[in-house]
Tab-separated table of C-alpha atoms and ligand atoms in Angstrom:
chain	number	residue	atom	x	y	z
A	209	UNK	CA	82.828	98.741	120.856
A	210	UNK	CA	84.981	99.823	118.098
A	211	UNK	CA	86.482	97.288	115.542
A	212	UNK	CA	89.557	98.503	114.452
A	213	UNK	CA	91.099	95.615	113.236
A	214	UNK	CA	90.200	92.063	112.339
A	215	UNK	CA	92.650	89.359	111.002
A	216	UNK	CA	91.936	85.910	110.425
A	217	UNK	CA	94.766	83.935	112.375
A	218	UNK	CA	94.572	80.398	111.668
A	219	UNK	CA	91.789	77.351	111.145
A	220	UNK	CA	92.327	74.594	113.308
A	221	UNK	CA	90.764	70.482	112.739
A	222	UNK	CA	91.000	70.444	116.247
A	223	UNK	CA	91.618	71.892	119.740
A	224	UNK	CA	95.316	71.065	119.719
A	225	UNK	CA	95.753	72.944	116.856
A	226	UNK	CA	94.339	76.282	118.079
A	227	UNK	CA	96.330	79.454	119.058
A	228	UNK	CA	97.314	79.728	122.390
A	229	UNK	CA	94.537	80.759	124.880
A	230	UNK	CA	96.050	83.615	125.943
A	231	UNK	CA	93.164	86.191	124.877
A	232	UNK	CA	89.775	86.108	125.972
A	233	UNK	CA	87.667	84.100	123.362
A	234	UNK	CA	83.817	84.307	121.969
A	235	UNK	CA	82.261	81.319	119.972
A	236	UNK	CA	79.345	81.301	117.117
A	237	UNK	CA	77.905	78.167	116.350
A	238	UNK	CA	74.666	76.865	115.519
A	239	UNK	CA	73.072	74.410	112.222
A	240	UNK	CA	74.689	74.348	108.626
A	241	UNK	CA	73.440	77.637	107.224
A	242	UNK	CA	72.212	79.612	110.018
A	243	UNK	CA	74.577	82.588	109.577
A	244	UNK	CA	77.742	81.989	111.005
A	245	UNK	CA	80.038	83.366	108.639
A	246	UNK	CA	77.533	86.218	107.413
A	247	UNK	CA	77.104	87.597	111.156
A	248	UNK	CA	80.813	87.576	112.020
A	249	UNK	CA	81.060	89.520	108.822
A	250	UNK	CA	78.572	92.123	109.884
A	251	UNK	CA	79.879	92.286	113.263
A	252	UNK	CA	83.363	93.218	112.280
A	253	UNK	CA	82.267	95.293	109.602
A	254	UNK	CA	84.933	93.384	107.225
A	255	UNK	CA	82.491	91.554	104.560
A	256	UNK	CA	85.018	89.293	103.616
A	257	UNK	CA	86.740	88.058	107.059
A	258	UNK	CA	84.892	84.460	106.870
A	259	UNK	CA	84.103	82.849	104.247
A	260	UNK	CA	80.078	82.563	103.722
A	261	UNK	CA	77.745	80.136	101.322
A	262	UNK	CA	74.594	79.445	100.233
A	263	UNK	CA	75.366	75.255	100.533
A	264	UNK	CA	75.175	74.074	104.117
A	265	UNK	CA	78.756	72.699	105.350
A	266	UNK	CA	80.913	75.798	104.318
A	267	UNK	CA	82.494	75.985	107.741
A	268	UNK	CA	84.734	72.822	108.215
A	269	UNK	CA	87.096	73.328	111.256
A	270	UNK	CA	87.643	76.361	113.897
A	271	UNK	CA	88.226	79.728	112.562
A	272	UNK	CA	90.382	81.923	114.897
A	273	UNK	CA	89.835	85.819	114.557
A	274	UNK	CA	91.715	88.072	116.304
A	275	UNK	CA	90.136	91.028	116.756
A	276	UNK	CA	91.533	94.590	117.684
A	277	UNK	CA	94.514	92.683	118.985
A	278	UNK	CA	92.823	91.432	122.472
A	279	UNK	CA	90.865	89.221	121.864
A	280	UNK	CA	89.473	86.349	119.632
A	281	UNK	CA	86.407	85.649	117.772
A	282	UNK	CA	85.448	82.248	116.520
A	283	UNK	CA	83.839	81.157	113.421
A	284	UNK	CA	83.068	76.662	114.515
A	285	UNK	CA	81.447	74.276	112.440
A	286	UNK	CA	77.730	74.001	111.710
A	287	UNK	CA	75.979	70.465	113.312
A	288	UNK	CA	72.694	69.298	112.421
A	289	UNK	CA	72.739	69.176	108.568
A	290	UNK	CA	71.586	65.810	107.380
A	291	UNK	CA	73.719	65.781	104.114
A	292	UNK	CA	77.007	65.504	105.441
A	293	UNK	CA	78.397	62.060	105.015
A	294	UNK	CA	77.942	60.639	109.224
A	295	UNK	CA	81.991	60.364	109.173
A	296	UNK	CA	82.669	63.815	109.015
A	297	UNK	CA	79.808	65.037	110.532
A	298	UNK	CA	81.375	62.975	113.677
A	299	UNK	CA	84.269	64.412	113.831
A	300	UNK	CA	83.274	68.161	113.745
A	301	UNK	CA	81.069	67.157	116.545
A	302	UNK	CA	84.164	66.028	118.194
A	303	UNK	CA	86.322	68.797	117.521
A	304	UNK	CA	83.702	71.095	118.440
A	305	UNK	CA	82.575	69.018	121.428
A	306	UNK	CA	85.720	68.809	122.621
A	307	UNK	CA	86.815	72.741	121.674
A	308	UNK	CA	83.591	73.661	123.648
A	309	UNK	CA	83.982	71.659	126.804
A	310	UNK	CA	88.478	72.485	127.180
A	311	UNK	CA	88.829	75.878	125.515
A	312	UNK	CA	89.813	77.397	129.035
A	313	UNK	CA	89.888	81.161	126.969
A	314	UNK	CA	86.500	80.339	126.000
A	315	UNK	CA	83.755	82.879	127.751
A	316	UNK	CA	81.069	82.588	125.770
A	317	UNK	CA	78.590	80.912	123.055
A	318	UNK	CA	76.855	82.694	121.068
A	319	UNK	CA	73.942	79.796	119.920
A	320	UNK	CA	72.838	81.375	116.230
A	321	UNK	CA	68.860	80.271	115.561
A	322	UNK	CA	67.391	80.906	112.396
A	323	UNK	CA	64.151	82.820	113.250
A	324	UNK	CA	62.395	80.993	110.217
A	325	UNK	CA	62.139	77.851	111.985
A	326	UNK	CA	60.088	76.078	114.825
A	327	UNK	CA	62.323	75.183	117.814
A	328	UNK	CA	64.525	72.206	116.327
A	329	UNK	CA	65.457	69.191	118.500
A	330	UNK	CA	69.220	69.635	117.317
A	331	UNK	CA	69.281	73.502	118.461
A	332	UNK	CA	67.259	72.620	121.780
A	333	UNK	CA	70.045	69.297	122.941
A	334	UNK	CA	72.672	71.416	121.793
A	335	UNK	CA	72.011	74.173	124.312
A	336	UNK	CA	70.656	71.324	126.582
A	337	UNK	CA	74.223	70.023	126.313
A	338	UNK	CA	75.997	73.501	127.264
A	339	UNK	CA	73.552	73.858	130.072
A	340	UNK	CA	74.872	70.757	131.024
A	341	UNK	CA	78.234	71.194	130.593
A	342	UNK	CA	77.625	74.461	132.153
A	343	UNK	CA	78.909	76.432	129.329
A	344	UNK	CA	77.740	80.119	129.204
A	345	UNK	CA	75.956	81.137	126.310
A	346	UNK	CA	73.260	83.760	124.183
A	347	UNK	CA	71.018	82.763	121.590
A	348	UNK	CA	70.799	84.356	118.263
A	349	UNK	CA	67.889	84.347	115.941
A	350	UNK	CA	69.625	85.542	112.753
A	351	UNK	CA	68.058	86.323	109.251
A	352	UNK	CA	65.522	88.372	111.005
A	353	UNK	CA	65.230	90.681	107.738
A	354	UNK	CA	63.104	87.458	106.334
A	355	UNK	CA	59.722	87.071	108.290
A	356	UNK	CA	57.799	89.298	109.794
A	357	UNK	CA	57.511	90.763	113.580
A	358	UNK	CA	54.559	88.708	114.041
A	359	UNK	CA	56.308	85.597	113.324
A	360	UNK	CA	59.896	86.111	114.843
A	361	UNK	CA	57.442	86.916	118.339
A	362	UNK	CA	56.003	83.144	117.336
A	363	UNK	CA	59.325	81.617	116.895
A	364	UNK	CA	60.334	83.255	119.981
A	365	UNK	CA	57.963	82.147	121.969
A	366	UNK	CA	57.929	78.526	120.896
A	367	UNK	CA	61.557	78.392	121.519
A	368	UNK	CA	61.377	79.865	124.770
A	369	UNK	CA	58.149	77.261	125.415
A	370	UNK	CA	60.916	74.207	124.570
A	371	UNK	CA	63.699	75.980	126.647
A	372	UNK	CA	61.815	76.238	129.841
A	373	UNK	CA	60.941	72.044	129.962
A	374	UNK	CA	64.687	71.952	130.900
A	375	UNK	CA	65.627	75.676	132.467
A	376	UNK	CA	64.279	78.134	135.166
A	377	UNK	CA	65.553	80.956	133.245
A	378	UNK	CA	65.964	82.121	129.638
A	379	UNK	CA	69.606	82.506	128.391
A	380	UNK	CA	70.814	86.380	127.005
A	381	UNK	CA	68.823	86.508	123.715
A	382	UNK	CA	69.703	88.920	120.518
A	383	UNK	CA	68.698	89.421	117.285
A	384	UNK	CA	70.216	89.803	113.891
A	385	UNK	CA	70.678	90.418	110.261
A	386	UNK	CA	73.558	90.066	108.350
A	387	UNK	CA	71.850	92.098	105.545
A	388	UNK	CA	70.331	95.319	108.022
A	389	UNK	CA	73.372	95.171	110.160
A	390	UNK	CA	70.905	94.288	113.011
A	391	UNK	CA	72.252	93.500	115.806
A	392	UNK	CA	75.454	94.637	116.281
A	393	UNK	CA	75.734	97.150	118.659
A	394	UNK	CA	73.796	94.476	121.364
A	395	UNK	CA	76.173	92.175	120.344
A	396	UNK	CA	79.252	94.013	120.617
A	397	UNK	CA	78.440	95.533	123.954
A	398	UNK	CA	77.780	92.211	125.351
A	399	UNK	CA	80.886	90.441	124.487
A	400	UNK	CA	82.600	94.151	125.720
A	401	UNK	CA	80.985	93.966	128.896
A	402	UNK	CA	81.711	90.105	129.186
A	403	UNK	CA	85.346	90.852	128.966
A	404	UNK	CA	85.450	93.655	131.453
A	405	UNK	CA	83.891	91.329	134.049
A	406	UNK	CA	86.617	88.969	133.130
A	407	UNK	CA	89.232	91.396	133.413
A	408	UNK	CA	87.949	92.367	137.154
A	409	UNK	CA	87.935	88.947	138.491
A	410	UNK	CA	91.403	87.902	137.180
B	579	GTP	P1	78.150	76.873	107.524
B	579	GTP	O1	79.533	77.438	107.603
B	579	GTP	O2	77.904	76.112	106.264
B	579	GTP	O3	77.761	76.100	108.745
B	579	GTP	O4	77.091	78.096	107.390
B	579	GTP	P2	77.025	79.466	108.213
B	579	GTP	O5	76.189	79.272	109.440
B	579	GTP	O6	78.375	80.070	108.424
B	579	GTP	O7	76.153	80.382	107.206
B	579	GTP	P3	76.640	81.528	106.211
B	579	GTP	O8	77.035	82.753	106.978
B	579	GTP	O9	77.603	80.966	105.228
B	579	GTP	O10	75.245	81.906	105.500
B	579	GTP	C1	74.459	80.938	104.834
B	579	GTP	C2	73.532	81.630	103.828
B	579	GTP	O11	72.585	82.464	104.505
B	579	GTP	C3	74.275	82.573	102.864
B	579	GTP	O12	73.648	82.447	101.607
B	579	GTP	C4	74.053	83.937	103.457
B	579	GTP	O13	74.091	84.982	102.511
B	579	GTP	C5	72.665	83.813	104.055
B	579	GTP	N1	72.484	84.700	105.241
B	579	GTP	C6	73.224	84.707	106.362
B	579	GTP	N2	72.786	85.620	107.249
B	579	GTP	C7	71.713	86.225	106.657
B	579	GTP	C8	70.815	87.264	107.074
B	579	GTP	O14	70.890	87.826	108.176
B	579	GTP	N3	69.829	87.596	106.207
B	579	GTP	C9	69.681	87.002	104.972
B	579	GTP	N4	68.665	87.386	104.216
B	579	GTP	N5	70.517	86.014	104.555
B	579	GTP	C10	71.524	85.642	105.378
B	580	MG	MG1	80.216	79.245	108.078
């Protein structure tokens, strides 16, 4: 897919405050610091479209994208860092709980991992959560460009090890860097070929 244009529409505290769902819609959450920001960046090709950090927590409500005017990325909030004060880590769990389970416009999660680490339990009951909830979604182990192939096939496997206690089948799986620009042709075409499945049964 071709990005021609990217504009950042509006951030929204919570689901009542998003834009209409009207456009079909693609999510990227995932831990404080996983990549977020950096890998909608390199997916639009517009370095600057979210806003990135090196300090966990940057991300605060739900950034609305619209991209080549049809349809909508989504920048949410990171869970799972310990030094956010329990208050407001509640209530991005809420927002984002509650975005994740009502956004009707919402086709799929992309789940970012960070290939550095072992399978961690707030990664594994978040996705055990969408399964749940029956929420489609991919996983992304991001910041490949950091460890070796011998140890992204480790965290790979281990993660894949903790998925399949809970699931008969492995979700859609990609990987990325923000700083290679790996990635991003799997990535578009998926979300590409998500909405022209959409678009057939509507
Ligand atoms: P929050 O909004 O705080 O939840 O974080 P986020 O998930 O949006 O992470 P963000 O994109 O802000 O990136 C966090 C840090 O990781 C920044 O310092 C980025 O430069 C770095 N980073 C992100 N992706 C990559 C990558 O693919 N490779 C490398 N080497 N660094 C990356
Ligand atoms: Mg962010």
């Amino acid at each position: 897919m071709i990005i021609r244009s990217a504009l950042f529409i509006t951030s929204s505290p919570t689901l009542k405050q998003c834009p209409a769902p009207d456009k079909p819609e693609f999510g990227f959450i995932g831990r404080s610091n996983v990549g977020k920001s950096s890998l909608i960046n390199m997916l639009t090709g517009f370095s600057k479209l979210a806003k990135t950090s090196g300090q966990p927590g940057k991300t605060r409500s739900i950034n609305h994208f619209l991209i080549n005017d049809c349809w909508y990325l989504v920048d949410l909030p990171g869970y799972g860092y310990a030094k956010v004060p329990e208050k407001i880590r509640r209530e991005w769990t809420l927002s984002s709980g509650e975005y994740i389970l009502k956004r009707d416009n919402l086709l799929n999660l992309f789940v970012l991992i960070d290939s550095r680490l072992n399978p961690q339990k707030s990664d594994i009951s978040f996705m055990r959560f969408l399964g749940n909830s029956q929420i489609p979604f991919c996983r992304v182990f991001t910041k490949t460009d950091k460890i070796s192939g011998a140890e992204l096939e480790k965290t790979v496997r281990l993660s894949d090890q903790a998925m399949l206690e809970d699931w008969e089948s492995l979700p859609p799986t990609f990987f990325s860097s923000a700083v290679r620009a790996e990635g991003r042709e799997e990535i578009l075409a998926y979300i590409e070929e998500s909405m022209n499945n959409f678009s057939n049964t509507v």
